[in-house]
PDB file of C-alpha atoms in Angstrom:
ATOM      1  CA  MET B  18       0.000   0.000   0.000  1.00  0.00           C
ATOM      2  CA  LEU B  19       2.934   2.333   0.578  1.00  0.00           C
ATOM      3  CA  HIS B  20       3.710   2.053  -3.118  1.00  0.00           C
ATOM      4  CA  LEU B  21       0.280   3.530  -3.890  1.00  0.00           C
ATOM      5  CA  VAL B  22       1.124   6.674  -1.926  1.00  0.00           C
ATOM      6  CA  LYS B  23       4.438   7.050  -3.743  1.00  0.00           C
ATOM      7  CA  LEU B  24       2.807   6.288  -7.077  1.00  0.00           C
ATOM      8  CA  ASN B  25       0.329   9.159  -6.672  1.00  0.00           C
ATOM      9  CA  ARG B  26       3.225  11.605  -7.090  1.00  0.00           C
ATOM     10  CA  TYR B  27       3.819  10.276 -10.577  1.00  0.00           C
ATOM     11  CA  SER B  28       0.172  10.045 -11.640  1.00  0.00           C
ATOM     12  CA  LYS B  29       0.411  12.956 -14.049  1.00  0.00           C
ATOM     13  CA  PHE B  30       3.160  11.135 -15.948  1.00  0.00           C
ATOM     14  CA  PHE B  31       1.558   7.681 -16.058  1.00  0.00           C
ATOM     15  CA  PRO B  32      -2.249   8.130 -15.746  1.00  0.00           C
ATOM     16  CA  GLN B  33      -3.225   4.884 -17.513  1.00  0.00           C
ATOM     17  CA  LYS B  34      -0.863   2.734 -15.478  1.00  0.00           C
ATOM     18  CA  LEU B  35      -2.001   4.404 -12.260  1.00  0.00           C
ATOM     19  CA  ALA B  36      -5.639   3.636 -13.076  1.00  0.00           C
ATOM     20  CA  LEU B  37      -4.774  -0.021 -13.597  1.00  0.00           C
ATOM     21  CA  PHE B  38      -2.783  -0.085 -10.360  1.00  0.00           C
ATOM     22  CA  ARG B  39      -5.638   1.522  -8.424  1.00  0.00           C
ATOM     23  CA  THR B  40      -8.039  -1.103  -9.694  1.00  0.00           C
ATOM     24  CA  PHE B  41      -5.592  -3.868  -8.771  1.00  0.00           C
ATOM     25  CA  ALA B  42      -4.921  -2.341  -5.339  1.00  0.00           C
ATOM     26  CA  PHE B  43      -8.628  -2.232  -4.527  1.00  0.00           C
ATOM     27  CA  LYS B  44      -9.265  -5.752  -5.807  1.00  0.00           C
ATOM     28  CA  SER B  45      -6.305  -7.266  -4.005  1.00  0.00           C
ATOM     29  CA  THR B  46      -7.447  -6.114  -0.582  1.00  0.00           C
ATOM     30  CA  SER B  47      -9.988  -8.750   0.337  1.00  0.00           C
ATOM     31  CA  GLN B  48      -8.867  -9.038   3.952  1.00  0.00           C
ATOM     32  CA  PRO B  49     -10.005  -6.655   6.700  1.00  0.00           C
ATOM     33  CA  HIS B  50      -8.579  -3.198   6.131  1.00  0.00           C
ATOM     34  CA  SER B  51      -6.367  -1.366   8.556  1.00  0.00           C
ATOM     35  CA  SER B  52      -7.068   2.297   9.179  1.00  0.00           C
ATOM     36  CA  VAL B  53      -4.064   3.199   6.998  1.00  0.00           C
ATOM     37  CA  GLU B  54      -5.431   1.135   4.098  1.00  0.00           C
ATOM     38  CA  LYS B  55      -8.870   2.734   4.503  1.00  0.00           C
ATOM     39  CA  GLN B  56      -7.270   6.179   4.485  1.00  0.00           C
ATOM     40  CA  ILE B  57      -5.381   5.332   1.289  1.00  0.00           C
ATOM     41  CA  GLU B  58      -8.642   4.150  -0.326  1.00  0.00           C
ATOM     42  CA  ILE B  59     -10.347   7.407   0.677  1.00  0.00           C
ATOM     43  CA  GLU B  60      -7.452   9.476  -0.683  1.00  0.00           C
ATOM     44  CA  THR B  61      -7.447   7.489  -3.922  1.00  0.00           C
ATOM     45  CA  ILE B  62     -11.184   7.972  -4.461  1.00  0.00           C
ATOM     46  CA  ILE B  63     -10.905  11.693  -3.687  1.00  0.00           C
ATOM     47  CA  LYS B  64      -8.097  12.009  -6.215  1.00  0.00           C
ATOM     48  CA  ILE B  65     -10.148  10.179  -8.852  1.00  0.00           C
ATOM     49  CA  VAL B  66     -13.132  12.475  -8.225  1.00  0.00           C
ATOM     50  CA  ASN B  67     -11.171  15.735  -8.033  1.00  0.00           C
ATOM     51  CA  ASP B  68      -8.941  15.042 -11.042  1.00  0.00           C
ATOM     52  CA  HIS B  69     -11.786  14.018 -13.338  1.00  0.00           C
ATOM     53  CA  PRO B  70     -12.781  16.554 -16.048  1.00  0.00           C
ATOM     54  CA  PHE B  71     -16.477  16.491 -15.096  1.00  0.00           C
ATOM     55  CA  PRO B  72     -18.841  17.819 -16.573  1.00  0.00           C
ATOM     56  CA  ASP B  73     -16.968  17.608 -19.900  1.00  0.00           C
ATOM     57  CA  HIS B  74     -16.851  13.827 -19.470  1.00  0.00           C
ATOM     58  CA  PRO B  75     -19.211  11.738 -17.323  1.00  0.00           C
ATOM     59  CA  LEU B  76     -17.785  10.779 -13.938  1.00  0.00           C
ATOM     60  CA  HIS B  77     -19.853   7.612 -13.479  1.00  0.00           C
ATOM     61  CA  PRO B  78     -17.898   5.347 -15.921  1.00  0.00           C
ATOM     62  CA  THR B  79     -14.586   6.385 -14.346  1.00  0.00           C
ATOM     63  CA  LEU B  80     -15.881   5.588 -10.865  1.00  0.00           C
ATOM     64  CA  LEU B  81     -17.258   2.271 -12.088  1.00  0.00           C
ATOM     65  CA  GLN B  82     -13.917   1.375 -13.663  1.00  0.00           C
ATOM     66  CA  ASN B  83     -11.787   2.338 -10.643  1.00  0.00           C
ATOM     67  CA  ILE B  84     -13.925   1.595  -7.573  1.00  0.00           C
ATOM     68  CA  PRO B  85     -15.153  -1.971  -7.054  1.00  0.00           C
ATOM     69  CA  GLN B  86     -18.562  -2.297  -5.423  1.00  0.00           C
ATOM     70  CA  SER B  87     -17.063  -4.414  -2.665  1.00  0.00           C
ATOM     71  CA  VAL B  88     -15.062  -1.412  -1.442  1.00  0.00           C
ATOM     72  CA  LEU B  89     -18.100   0.842  -1.005  1.00  0.00           C
ATOM     73  CA  SER B  90     -19.499   1.014   2.493  1.00  0.00           C
ATOM     74  CA  PRO B  91     -21.581   3.635   4.303  1.00  0.00           C
ATOM     75  CA  LEU B  92     -18.530   4.707   6.310  1.00  0.00           C
ATOM     76  CA  LEU B  93     -16.298   4.998   3.241  1.00  0.00           C
ATOM     77  CA  VAL B  94     -18.913   7.045   1.347  1.00  0.00           C
ATOM     78  CA  LYS B  95     -19.416   9.310   4.374  1.00  0.00           C
ATOM     79  CA  ASN B  96     -15.656   9.821   4.775  1.00  0.00           C
ATOM     80  CA  VAL B  97     -15.102  10.568   1.084  1.00  0.00           C
ATOM     81  CA  LEU B  98     -17.955  13.099   1.074  1.00  0.00           C
ATOM     82  CA  GLY B  99     -16.640  14.628   4.300  1.00  0.00           C
ATOM     83  CA  ARG B 100     -13.222  15.132   2.730  1.00  0.00           C
ATOM     84  CA  LEU B 101     -14.757  16.548  -0.465  1.00  0.00           C
ATOM     85  CA  PHE B 102     -16.788  18.925   1.717  1.00  0.00           C
ATOM     86  CA  ALA B 103     -13.753  20.024   3.735  1.00  0.00           C
ATOM     87  CA  ALA B 104     -11.738  20.647   0.572  1.00  0.00           C
ATOM     88  CA  HIS B 105     -14.521  22.761  -0.994  1.00  0.00           C
ATOM     89  CA  SER B 106     -14.508  20.402  -3.968  1.00  0.00           C
ATOM     90  CA  ASN B 107     -16.860  20.729  -6.920  1.00  0.00           C
ATOM     91  CA  GLY B 108     -20.359  20.111  -5.574  1.00  0.00           C
ATOM     92  CA  LEU B 109     -21.523  18.418  -8.745  1.00  0.00           C
ATOM     93  CA  LYS B 110     -18.686  15.906  -8.517  1.00  0.00           C
ATOM     94  CA  ALA B 111     -19.642  15.114  -4.917  1.00  0.00           C
ATOM     95  CA  PHE B 112     -23.257  14.716  -6.050  1.00  0.00           C
ATOM     96  CA  GLU B 113     -22.182  12.324  -8.815  1.00  0.00           C
ATOM     97  CA  PHE B 114     -20.131  10.289  -6.329  1.00  0.00           C
ATOM     98  CA  PHE B 115     -23.122  10.070  -3.968  1.00  0.00           C
ATOM     99  CA  LYS B 116     -25.420   8.963  -6.829  1.00  0.00           C
ATOM    100  CA  PHE B 117     -22.795   6.378  -7.810  1.00  0.00           C
ATOM    101  CA  SER B 118     -22.796   5.019  -4.249  1.00  0.00           C
ATOM    102  CA  LEU B 119     -26.603   4.784  -4.316  1.00  0.00           C
ATOM    103  CA  GLN B 120     -26.592   2.807  -7.556  1.00  0.00           C
ATOM    104  CA  HIS B 121     -23.606   0.529  -7.018  1.00  0.00           C
ATOM    105  CA  SER B 122     -23.460  -0.324  -3.365  1.00  0.00           C
ATOM    106  CA  HIS B 123     -25.217  -3.132  -1.571  1.00  0.00           C
ATOM    107  CA  PHE B 124     -25.427  -0.792   1.438  1.00  0.00           C
ATOM    108  CA  CYS B 125     -27.557   2.309   1.810  1.00  0.00           C
ATOM    109  CA  PRO B 126     -25.419   5.406   2.356  1.00  0.00           C
ATOM    110  CA  SER B 127     -25.764   6.855   5.827  1.00  0.00           C
ATOM    111  CA  LEU B 128     -27.874   9.850   6.763  1.00  0.00           C
ATOM    112  CA  ASP B 129     -24.582  11.721   7.338  1.00  0.00           C
ATOM    113  CA  ALA B 130     -23.538  11.077   3.721  1.00  0.00           C
ATOM    114  CA  PHE B 131     -26.905  12.343   2.478  1.00  0.00           C
ATOM    115  CA  GLU B 132     -26.657  15.470   4.661  1.00  0.00           C
ATOM    116  CA  LYS B 133     -23.072  16.148   3.566  1.00  0.00           C
ATOM    117  CA  THR B 134     -24.088  15.883  -0.082  1.00  0.00           C
ATOM    118  CA  LEU B 135     -26.994  18.287   0.477  1.00  0.00           C
ATOM    119  CA  HIS B 136     -24.724  20.681   2.360  1.00  0.00           C
ATOM    120  CA  ILE B 137     -22.108  20.614  -0.410  1.00  0.00           C
ATOM    121  CA  LEU B 138     -24.756  21.309  -3.062  1.00  0.00           C
ATOM    122  CA  ALA B 139     -26.396  24.105  -1.052  1.00  0.00           C
ATOM    123  CA  ARG B 140     -23.074  25.741  -0.195  1.00  0.00           C
ATOM    124  CA  MET B 141     -22.214  25.884  -3.886  1.00  0.00           C
ATOM    125  CA  ARG B 142     -25.743  27.156  -4.642  1.00  0.00           C
ATOM    126  CA  TYR B 143     -26.814  24.101  -6.635  1.00  0.00           C
ATOM    127  CA  PHE B 144     -30.279  24.272  -5.098  1.00  0.00           C
ATOM    128  CA  ASP B 145     -31.934  22.532  -8.050  1.00  0.00           C
ATOM    129  CA  LYS B 146     -29.603  19.539  -7.611  1.00  0.00           C
ATOM    130  CA  ALA B 147     -30.263  19.525  -3.850  1.00  0.00           C
ATOM    131  CA  TRP B 148     -34.018  19.333  -4.512  1.00  0.00           C
ATOM    132  CA  GLU B 149     -33.416  16.644  -7.129  1.00  0.00           C
ATOM    133  CA  LEU B 150     -31.533  14.585  -4.544  1.00  0.00           C
ATOM    134  CA  MET B 151     -34.241  15.026  -1.899  1.00  0.00           C
ATOM    135  CA  GLU B 152     -36.922  13.933  -4.375  1.00  0.00           C
ATOM    136  CA  GLU B 153     -34.854  10.916  -5.424  1.00  0.00           C
ATOM    137  CA  ILE B 154     -34.333   9.787  -1.825  1.00  0.00           C
ATOM    138  CA  GLN B 155     -38.042  10.031  -0.859  1.00  0.00           C
TER     139      GLN B 155
END
């Protein structure tokens, strides 16, 4: 896992190889995760979301390609959204990540994840998207 941290420094030089490595790193961790491994997964997902050229290209296929469903959990989704919120990331990207977690997880995201997504959208004045999310969740 330490190699993944070092490899992130070189991601701008080898983006295709890094994507393959990320997929392999997620798939190869079938045993219980340590807190360091969970933190690396969170950082990796945040980097995928933040570096993506959304809305010019859809974010969903990239998330599907790089994040296995087995990795998604309510806690992971909540932590990723919390970090996106703290970093003042693009609200629409956070919204897309939350929708991805709704569609491709066997868990329901937590109420905290829902509230964080709403807060991110409202803070960035995407009120129409916030209403869309509330209607979808009902």
